[in-house]
Amino acid sequence: MPEPARTQALVVLDPVELPAVHELAAAHGVELQQVPRRGIEPVTTVTLVLMGAATAVGALQHALEQRRGGQVIDLRPGAPRAIYRTPDVVYGTVVLLAADGTVTVEVKEPDGMFGKVISALPNLLSAGGNGTEQVTATVTARFGADVEVRPAAGRATQGGDA
């Protein structure tokens, strides 16, 4: 039987996550190699090279993404952090804290769309205003059927049905 194709991938994570990542890597049969830091900046992240079978590396990357949780985008004036990921929000969910309420976006296919949605939202929202109606309209217009948008008022808007 032929050996499975080997691949490498880079991940950047918080040093506190290292023990859990080592356990996950061992469970998936993936080797880890830490990339040495250069420079004098404070060490706030760790870069790892994941090495192993393509499917195992992909499974580990997915598990690490899920551990990071969902996305929060805080548009309120004076918010302490504007954009961050947190395990307090379920993976595949984006919570937008608009100036006048909360909008929740659930990505229907998180494995394929979550990264695309969270990378596009900051640029989309900076142009579209920060109220719940503007946020709902902007997200629905851009992502349509790929997401479900729920404004704070409780009315769900699915893929462009306003």
mmCIF file with all atom_site columns, N, CA, C and O in Angstrom, residues 9-34 46-51 56-57 59-61 63-65 67-68:
data_model
loop_
_atom_site.group_PDB
_atom_site.id
_atom_site.type_symbol
_atom_site.label_atom_id
_atom_site.label_alt_id
_atom_site.label_comp_id
_atom_site.label_asym_id
_atom_site.label_entity_id
_atom_site.label_seq_id
_atom_site.pdbx_PDB_ins_code
_atom_site.Cartn_x
_atom_site.Cartn_y
_atom_site.Cartn_z
_atom_site.occupancy
_atom_site.B_iso_or_equiv
_atom_site.pdbx_formal_charge
_atom_site.auth_seq_id
_atom_site.auth_comp_id
_atom_site.auth_asym_id
_atom_site.auth_atom_id
_atom_site.pdbx_PDB_model_num
ATOM 1   N N  . ALA A 1 9  ? 2.164   22.475 7.286  1.00 0.00 ? 9  ALA A N  1
ATOM 2   C CA . ALA A 1 9  ? 1.345   23.677 7.425  1.00 0.00 ? 9  ALA A CA 1
ATOM 3   C C  . ALA A 1 9  ? 1.850   24.455 8.629  1.00 0.00 ? 9  ALA A C  1
ATOM 4   O O  . ALA A 1 9  ? 2.374   23.880 9.583  1.00 0.00 ? 9  ALA A O  1
ATOM 5   N N  . LEU A 1 10 ? 1.702   25.770 8.575  1.00 0.00 ? 10 LEU A N  1
ATOM 6   C CA . LEU A 1 10 ? 2.088   26.639 9.685  1.00 0.00 ? 10 LEU A CA 1
ATOM 7   C C  . LEU A 1 10 ? 0.848   27.052 10.459 1.00 0.00 ? 10 LEU A C  1
ATOM 8   O O  . LEU A 1 10 ? -0.198  27.333 9.860  1.00 0.00 ? 10 LEU A O  1
ATOM 9   N N  . VAL A 1 11 ? 0.957   27.088 11.778 1.00 0.00 ? 11 VAL A N  1
ATOM 10  C CA . VAL A 1 11 ? -0.093  27.639 12.628 1.00 0.00 ? 11 VAL A CA 1
ATOM 11  C C  . VAL A 1 11 ? 0.552   28.573 13.635 1.00 0.00 ? 11 VAL A C  1
ATOM 12  O O  . VAL A 1 11 ? 1.671   28.338 14.084 1.00 0.00 ? 11 VAL A O  1
ATOM 13  N N  . VAL A 1 12 ? -0.160  29.639 13.958 1.00 0.00 ? 12 VAL A N  1
ATOM 14  C CA . VAL A 1 12 ? 0.294   30.595 14.963 1.00 0.00 ? 12 VAL A CA 1
ATOM 15  C C  . VAL A 1 12 ? -0.727  30.557 16.084 1.00 0.00 ? 12 VAL A C  1
ATOM 16  O O  . VAL A 1 12 ? -1.932  30.648 15.838 1.00 0.00 ? 12 VAL A O  1
ATOM 17  N N  . LEU A 1 13 ? -0.243  30.384 17.302 1.00 0.00 ? 13 LEU A N  1
ATOM 18  C CA . LEU A 1 13 ? -1.165  30.288 18.423 1.00 0.00 ? 13 LEU A CA 1
ATOM 19  C C  . LEU A 1 13 ? -0.578  30.874 19.692 1.00 0.00 ? 13 LEU A C  1
ATOM 20  O O  . LEU A 1 13 ? 0.598   31.219 19.749 1.00 0.00 ? 13 LEU A O  1
ATOM 21  N N  . ASP A 1 14 ? -1.417  30.966 20.688 1.00 0.00 ? 14 ASP A N  1
ATOM 22  C CA . ASP A 1 14 ? -1.028  31.479 21.993 1.00 0.00 ? 14 ASP A CA 1
ATOM 23  C C  . ASP A 1 14 ? -0.183  30.415 22.696 1.00 0.00 ? 14 ASP A C  1
ATOM 24  O O  . ASP A 1 14 ? -0.512  29.231 22.647 1.00 0.00 ? 14 ASP A O  1
ATOM 25  N N  . PRO A 1 15 ? 0.911   30.789 23.363 1.00 0.00 ? 15 PRO A N  1
ATOM 26  C CA . PRO A 1 15 ? 1.753   29.806 24.052 1.00 0.00 ? 15 PRO A CA 1
ATOM 27  C C  . PRO A 1 15 ? 0.995   28.952 25.064 1.00 0.00 ? 15 PRO A C  1
ATOM 28  O O  . PRO A 1 15 ? 1.360   27.801 25.311 1.00 0.00 ? 15 PRO A O  1
ATOM 29  N N  . VAL A 1 16 ? -0.088  29.469 25.642 1.00 0.00 ? 16 VAL A N  1
ATOM 30  C CA . VAL A 1 16 ? -0.887  28.725 26.613 1.00 0.00 ? 16 VAL A CA 1
ATOM 31  C C  . VAL A 1 16 ? -1.521  27.488 25.967 1.00 0.00 ? 16 VAL A C  1
ATOM 32  O O  . VAL A 1 16 ? -1.785  26.495 26.637 1.00 0.00 ? 16 VAL A O  1
ATOM 33  N N  . GLU A 1 17 ? -1.727  27.526 24.659 1.00 0.00 ? 17 GLU A N  1
ATOM 34  C CA . GLU A 1 17 ? -2.370  26.425 23.948 1.00 0.00 ? 17 GLU A CA 1
ATOM 35  C C  . GLU A 1 17 ? -1.425  25.261 23.633 1.00 0.00 ? 17 GLU A C  1
ATOM 36  O O  . GLU A 1 17 ? -1.883  24.201 23.201 1.00 0.00 ? 17 GLU A O  1
ATOM 37  N N  . LEU A 1 18 ? -0.125  25.438 23.815 1.00 0.00 ? 18 LEU A N  1
ATOM 38  C CA . LEU A 1 18 ? 0.844   24.415 23.422 1.00 0.00 ? 18 LEU A CA 1
ATOM 39  C C  . LEU A 1 18 ? 0.571   23.017 23.974 1.00 0.00 ? 18 LEU A C  1
ATOM 40  O O  . LEU A 1 18 ? 0.594   22.053 23.207 1.00 0.00 ? 18 LEU A O  1
ATOM 41  N N  . PRO A 1 19 ? 0.313   22.840 25.274 1.00 0.00 ? 19 PRO A N  1
ATOM 42  C CA . PRO A 1 19 ? 0.071   21.475 25.760 1.00 0.00 ? 19 PRO A CA 1
ATOM 43  C C  . PRO A 1 19 ? -1.115  20.799 25.060 1.00 0.00 ? 19 PRO A C  1
ATOM 44  O O  . PRO A 1 19 ? -1.031  19.628 24.677 1.00 0.00 ? 19 PRO A O  1
ATOM 45  N N  . ALA A 1 20 ? -2.198  21.530 24.868 1.00 0.00 ? 20 ALA A N  1
ATOM 46  C CA . ALA A 1 20 ? -3.372  20.952 24.201 1.00 0.00 ? 20 ALA A CA 1
ATOM 47  C C  . ALA A 1 20 ? -3.067  20.624 22.743 1.00 0.00 ? 20 ALA A C  1
ATOM 48  O O  . ALA A 1 20 ? -3.512  19.597 22.223 1.00 0.00 ? 20 ALA A O  1
ATOM 49  N N  . VAL A 1 21 ? -2.287  21.469 22.074 1.00 0.00 ? 21 VAL A N  1
ATOM 50  C CA . VAL A 1 21 ? -1.938  21.230 20.675 1.00 0.00 ? 21 VAL A CA 1
ATOM 51  C C  . VAL A 1 21 ? -1.050  19.995 20.563 1.00 0.00 ? 21 VAL A C  1
ATOM 52  O O  . VAL A 1 21 ? -1.212  19.185 19.644 1.00 0.00 ? 21 VAL A O  1
ATOM 53  N N  . HIS A 1 22 ? -0.130  19.812 21.508 1.00 0.00 ? 22 HIS A N  1
ATOM 54  C CA . HIS A 1 22 ? 0.710   18.616 21.499 1.00 0.00 ? 22 HIS A CA 1
ATOM 55  C C  . HIS A 1 22 ? -0.145  17.351 21.649 1.00 0.00 ? 22 HIS A C  1
ATOM 56  O O  . HIS A 1 22 ? 0.097   16.358 20.959 1.00 0.00 ? 22 HIS A O  1
ATOM 57  N N  . GLU A 1 23 ? -1.147  17.390 22.524 1.00 0.00 ? 23 GLU A N  1
ATOM 58  C CA . GLU A 1 23 ? -2.050  16.246 22.688 1.00 0.00 ? 23 GLU A CA 1
ATOM 59  C C  . GLU A 1 23 ? -2.836  15.970 21.409 1.00 0.00 ? 23 GLU A C  1
ATOM 60  O O  . GLU A 1 23 ? -2.950  14.829 20.971 1.00 0.00 ? 23 GLU A O  1
ATOM 61  N N  . LEU A 1 24 ? -3.395  17.023 20.826 1.00 0.00 ? 24 LEU A N  1
ATOM 62  C CA . LEU A 1 24 ? -4.161  16.864 19.583 1.00 0.00 ? 24 LEU A CA 1
ATOM 63  C C  . LEU A 1 24 ? -3.279  16.335 18.454 1.00 0.00 ? 24 LEU A C  1
ATOM 64  O O  . LEU A 1 24 ? -3.694  15.464 17.687 1.00 0.00 ? 24 LEU A O  1
ATOM 65  N N  . ALA A 1 25 ? -2.060  16.845 18.372 1.00 0.00 ? 25 ALA A N  1
ATOM 66  C CA . ALA A 1 25 ? -1.140  16.406 17.318 1.00 0.00 ? 25 ALA A CA 1
ATOM 67  C C  . ALA A 1 25 ? -0.823  14.921 17.483 1.00 0.00 ? 25 ALA A C  1
ATOM 68  O O  . ALA A 1 25 ? -0.823  14.169 16.502 1.00 0.00 ? 25 ALA A O  1
ATOM 69  N N  . ALA A 1 26 ? -0.585  14.501 18.709 1.00 0.00 ? 26 ALA A N  1
ATOM 70  C CA . ALA A 1 26 ? -0.292  13.089 18.955 1.00 0.00 ? 26 ALA A CA 1
ATOM 71  C C  . ALA A 1 26 ? -1.488  12.214 18.585 1.00 0.00 ? 26 ALA A C  1
ATOM 72  O O  . ALA A 1 26 ? -1.336  11.156 17.976 1.00 0.00 ? 26 ALA A O  1
ATOM 73  N N  . ALA A 1 27 ? -2.683  12.680 18.898 1.00 0.00 ? 27 ALA A N  1
ATOM 74  C CA . ALA A 1 27 ? -3.891  11.920 18.576 1.00 0.00 ? 27 ALA A CA 1
ATOM 75  C C  . ALA A 1 27 ? -4.108  11.798 17.071 1.00 0.00 ? 27 ALA A C  1
ATOM 76  O O  . ALA A 1 27 ? -4.679  10.825 16.596 1.00 0.00 ? 27 ALA A O  1
ATOM 77  N N  . HIS A 1 28 ? -3.654  12.799 16.310 1.00 0.00 ? 28 HIS A N  1
ATOM 78  C CA . HIS A 1 28 ? -3.823  12.790 14.849 1.00 0.00 ? 28 HIS A CA 1
ATOM 79  C C  . HIS A 1 28 ? -2.596  12.246 14.118 1.00 0.00 ? 28 HIS A C  1
ATOM 80  O O  . HIS A 1 28 ? -2.598  12.159 12.891 1.00 0.00 ? 28 HIS A O  1
ATOM 81  N N  . GLY A 1 29 ? -1.539  11.914 14.855 1.00 0.00 ? 29 GLY A N  1
ATOM 82  C CA . GLY A 1 29 ? -0.324  11.409 14.221 1.00 0.00 ? 29 GLY A CA 1
ATOM 83  C C  . GLY A 1 29 ? 0.432   12.472 13.448 1.00 0.00 ? 29 GLY A C  1
ATOM 84  O O  . GLY A 1 29 ? 1.024   12.208 12.404 1.00 0.00 ? 29 GLY A O  1
ATOM 85  N N  . VAL A 1 30 ? 0.428   13.702 13.972 1.00 0.00 ? 30 VAL A N  1
ATOM 86  C CA . VAL A 1 30 ? 1.090   14.828 13.319 1.00 0.00 ? 30 VAL A CA 1
ATOM 87  C C  . VAL A 1 30 ? 2.291   15.245 14.154 1.00 0.00 ? 30 VAL A C  1
ATOM 88  O O  . VAL A 1 30 ? 2.209   15.345 15.375 1.00 0.00 ? 30 VAL A O  1
ATOM 89  N N  . GLU A 1 31 ? 3.420   15.462 13.467 1.00 0.00 ? 31 GLU A N  1
ATOM 90  C CA . GLU A 1 31 ? 4.623   15.946 14.148 1.00 0.00 ? 31 GLU A CA 1
ATOM 91  C C  . GLU A 1 31 ? 4.562   17.464 14.234 1.00 0.00 ? 31 GLU A C  1
ATOM 92  O O  . GLU A 1 31 ? 4.078   18.124 13.322 1.00 0.00 ? 31 GLU A O  1
ATOM 93  N N  . LEU A 1 32 ? 5.098   18.006 15.322 1.00 0.00 ? 32 LEU A N  1
ATOM 94  C CA . LEU A 1 32 ? 5.160   19.453 15.516 1.00 0.00 ? 32 LEU A CA 1
ATOM 95  C C  . LEU A 1 32 ? 6.603   19.897 15.606 1.00 0.00 ? 32 LEU A C  1
ATOM 96  O O  . LEU A 1 32 ? 7.428   19.225 16.213 1.00 0.00 ? 32 LEU A O  1
ATOM 97  N N  . GLN A 1 33 ? 6.865   21.037 14.995 1.00 0.00 ? 33 GLN A N  1
ATOM 98  C CA . GLN A 1 33 ? 8.183   21.640 15.129 1.00 0.00 ? 33 GLN A CA 1
ATOM 99  C C  . GLN A 1 33 ? 7.970   23.122 15.360 1.00 0.00 ? 33 GLN A C  1
ATOM 100 O O  . GLN A 1 33 ? 7.283   23.795 14.581 1.00 0.00 ? 33 GLN A O  1
ATOM 101 N N  . GLN A 1 34 ? 8.532   23.644 16.449 1.00 0.00 ? 34 GLN A N  1
ATOM 102 C CA . GLN A 1 34 ? 8.366   25.056 16.768 1.00 0.00 ? 34 GLN A CA 1
ATOM 103 C C  . GLN A 1 34 ? 9.357   25.887 15.973 1.00 0.00 ? 34 GLN A C  1
ATOM 104 O O  . GLN A 1 34 ? 10.544  25.551 15.893 1.00 0.00 ? 34 GLN A O  1
ATOM 105 N N  . VAL A 1 46 ? 3.239   31.669 19.319 1.00 0.00 ? 46 VAL A N  1
ATOM 106 C CA . VAL A 1 46 ? 4.158   30.598 18.972 1.00 0.00 ? 46 VAL A CA 1
ATOM 107 C C  . VAL A 1 46 ? 3.789   30.147 17.565 1.00 0.00 ? 46 VAL A C  1
ATOM 108 O O  . VAL A 1 46 ? 2.614   29.993 17.245 1.00 0.00 ? 46 VAL A O  1
ATOM 109 N N  . THR A 1 47 ? 4.793   29.950 16.721 1.00 0.00 ? 47 THR A N  1
ATOM 110 C CA . THR A 1 47 ? 4.554   29.435 15.372 1.00 0.00 ? 47 THR A CA 1
ATOM 111 C C  . THR A 1 47 ? 5.024   27.993 15.331 1.00 0.00 ? 47 THR A C  1
ATOM 112 O O  . THR A 1 47 ? 6.148   27.688 15.724 1.00 0.00 ? 47 THR A O  1
ATOM 113 N N  . LEU A 1 48 ? 4.133   27.117 14.852 1.00 0.00 ? 48 LEU A N  1
ATOM 114 C CA . LEU A 1 48 ? 4.442   25.701 14.744 1.00 0.00 ? 48 LEU A CA 1
ATOM 115 C C  . LEU A 1 48 ? 4.327   25.254 13.300 1.00 0.00 ? 48 LEU A C  1
ATOM 116 O O  . LEU A 1 48 ? 3.465   25.730 12.561 1.00 0.00 ? 48 LEU A O  1
ATOM 117 N N  . VAL A 1 49 ? 5.186   24.306 12.922 1.00 0.00 ? 49 VAL A N  1
ATOM 118 C CA . VAL A 1 49 ? 5.055   23.626 11.640 1.00 0.00 ? 49 VAL A CA 1
ATOM 119 C C  . VAL A 1 49 ? 4.410   22.283 11.937 1.00 0.00 ? 49 VAL A C  1
ATOM 120 O O  . VAL A 1 49 ? 4.897   21.521 12.770 1.00 0.00 ? 49 VAL A O  1
ATOM 121 N N  . LEU A 1 50 ? 3.275   22.026 11.271 1.00 0.00 ? 50 LEU A N  1
ATOM 122 C CA . LEU A 1 50 ? 2.600   20.736 11.402 1.00 0.00 ? 50 LEU A CA 1
ATOM 123 C C  . LEU A 1 50 ? 3.080   19.869 10.257 1.00 0.00 ? 50 LEU A C  1
ATOM 124 O O  . LEU A 1 50 ? 3.052   20.300 9.100  1.00 0.00 ? 50 LEU A O  1
ATOM 125 N N  . MET A 1 51 ? 3.515   18.643 10.540 1.00 0.00 ? 51 MET A N  1
ATOM 126 C CA . MET A 1 51 ? 4.023   17.753 9.496  1.00 0.00 ? 51 MET A CA 1
ATOM 127 C C  . MET A 1 51 ? 3.375   16.388 9.641  1.00 0.00 ? 51 MET A C  1
ATOM 128 O O  . MET A 1 51 ? 3.316   15.832 10.740 1.00 0.00 ? 51 MET A O  1
ATOM 129 N N  . ALA A 1 56 ? -4.297  14.088 8.038  1.00 0.00 ? 56 ALA A N  1
ATOM 130 C CA . ALA A 1 56 ? -4.072  14.294 9.469  1.00 0.00 ? 56 ALA A CA 1
ATOM 131 C C  . ALA A 1 56 ? -3.779  15.760 9.767  1.00 0.00 ? 56 ALA A C  1
ATOM 132 O O  . ALA A 1 56 ? -4.306  16.320 10.736 1.00 0.00 ? 56 ALA A O  1
ATOM 133 N N  . VAL A 1 57 ? -2.949  16.386 8.937  1.00 0.00 ? 57 VAL A N  1
ATOM 134 C CA . VAL A 1 57 ? -2.631  17.806 9.125  1.00 0.00 ? 57 VAL A CA 1
ATOM 135 C C  . VAL A 1 57 ? -3.900  18.634 8.950  1.00 0.00 ? 57 VAL A C  1
ATOM 136 O O  . VAL A 1 57 ? -4.182  19.546 9.732  1.00 0.00 ? 57 VAL A O  1
ATOM 137 N N  . ALA A 1 59 ? -7.007  17.648 9.417  1.00 0.00 ? 59 ALA A N  1
ATOM 138 C CA . ALA A 1 59 ? -7.888  17.394 10.562 1.00 0.00 ? 59 ALA A CA 1
ATOM 139 C C  . ALA A 1 59 ? -7.423  18.175 11.788 1.00 0.00 ? 59 ALA A C  1
ATOM 140 O O  . ALA A 1 59 ? -8.239  18.733 12.532 1.00 0.00 ? 59 ALA A O  1
ATOM 141 N N  . LEU A 1 60 ? -6.113  18.233 12.002 1.00 0.00 ? 60 LEU A N  1
ATOM 142 C CA . LEU A 1 60 ? -5.579  18.984 13.140 1.00 0.00 ? 60 LEU A CA 1
ATOM 143 C C  . LEU A 1 60 ? -5.832  20.477 12.965 1.00 0.00 ? 60 LEU A C  1
ATOM 144 O O  . LEU A 1 60 ? -6.243  21.158 13.910 1.00 0.00 ? 60 LEU A O  1
ATOM 145 N N  . GLN A 1 61 ? -5.622  21.002 11.761 1.00 0.00 ? 61 GLN A N  1
ATOM 146 C CA . GLN A 1 61 ? -5.887  22.420 11.510 1.00 0.00 ? 61 GLN A CA 1
ATOM 147 C C  . GLN A 1 61 ? -7.358  22.742 11.790 1.00 0.00 ? 61 GLN A C  1
ATOM 148 O O  . GLN A 1 61 ? -7.672  23.764 12.394 1.00 0.00 ? 61 GLN A O  1
ATOM 149 N N  . ALA A 1 63 ? -9.417  21.110 13.810 1.00 0.00 ? 63 ALA A N  1
ATOM 150 C CA . ALA A 1 63 ? -9.639  21.017 15.251 1.00 0.00 ? 63 ALA A CA 1
ATOM 151 C C  . ALA A 1 63 ? -9.142  22.281 15.965 1.00 0.00 ? 63 ALA A C  1
ATOM 152 O O  . ALA A 1 63 ? -9.805  22.797 16.872 1.00 0.00 ? 63 ALA A O  1
ATOM 153 N N  . LEU A 1 64 ? -7.998  22.799 15.529 1.00 0.00 ? 64 LEU A N  1
ATOM 154 C CA . LEU A 1 64 ? -7.461  24.022 16.127 1.00 0.00 ? 64 LEU A CA 1
ATOM 155 C C  . LEU A 1 64 ? -8.358  25.218 15.824 1.00 0.00 ? 64 LEU A C  1
ATOM 156 O O  . LEU A 1 64 ? -8.574  26.080 16.684 1.00 0.00 ? 64 LEU A O  1
ATOM 157 N N  . GLU A 1 65 ? -8.895  25.291 14.619 1.00 0.00 ? 65 GLU A N  1
ATOM 158 C CA . GLU A 1 65 ? -9.803  26.369 14.228 1.00 0.00 ? 65 GLU A CA 1
ATOM 159 C C  . GLU A 1 65 ? -11.057 26.327 15.090 1.00 0.00 ? 65 GLU A C  1
ATOM 160 O O  . GLU A 1 65 ? -11.523 27.357 15.569 1.00 0.00 ? 65 GLU A O  1
ATOM 161 N N  . ARG A 1 67 ? -11.347 25.090 18.073 1.00 0.00 ? 67 ARG A N  1
ATOM 162 C CA . ARG A 1 67 ? -10.991 25.467 19.450 1.00 0.00 ? 67 ARG A CA 1
ATOM 163 C C  . ARG A 1 67 ? -10.955 26.978 19.627 1.00 0.00 ? 67 ARG A C  1
ATOM 164 O O  . ARG A 1 67 ? -11.213 27.479 20.721 1.00 0.00 ? 67 ARG A O  1
ATOM 165 N N  . ARG A 1 68 ? -10.629 27.703 18.560 1.00 0.00 ? 68 ARG A N  1
ATOM 166 C CA . ARG A 1 68 ? -10.570 29.167 18.653 1.00 0.00 ? 68 ARG A CA 1
ATOM 167 C C  . ARG A 1 68 ? -11.958 29.773 18.821 1.00 0.00 ? 68 ARG A C  1
ATOM 168 O O  . ARG A 1 68 ? -12.100 30.894 19.273 1.00 0.00 ? 68 ARG A O  1
#
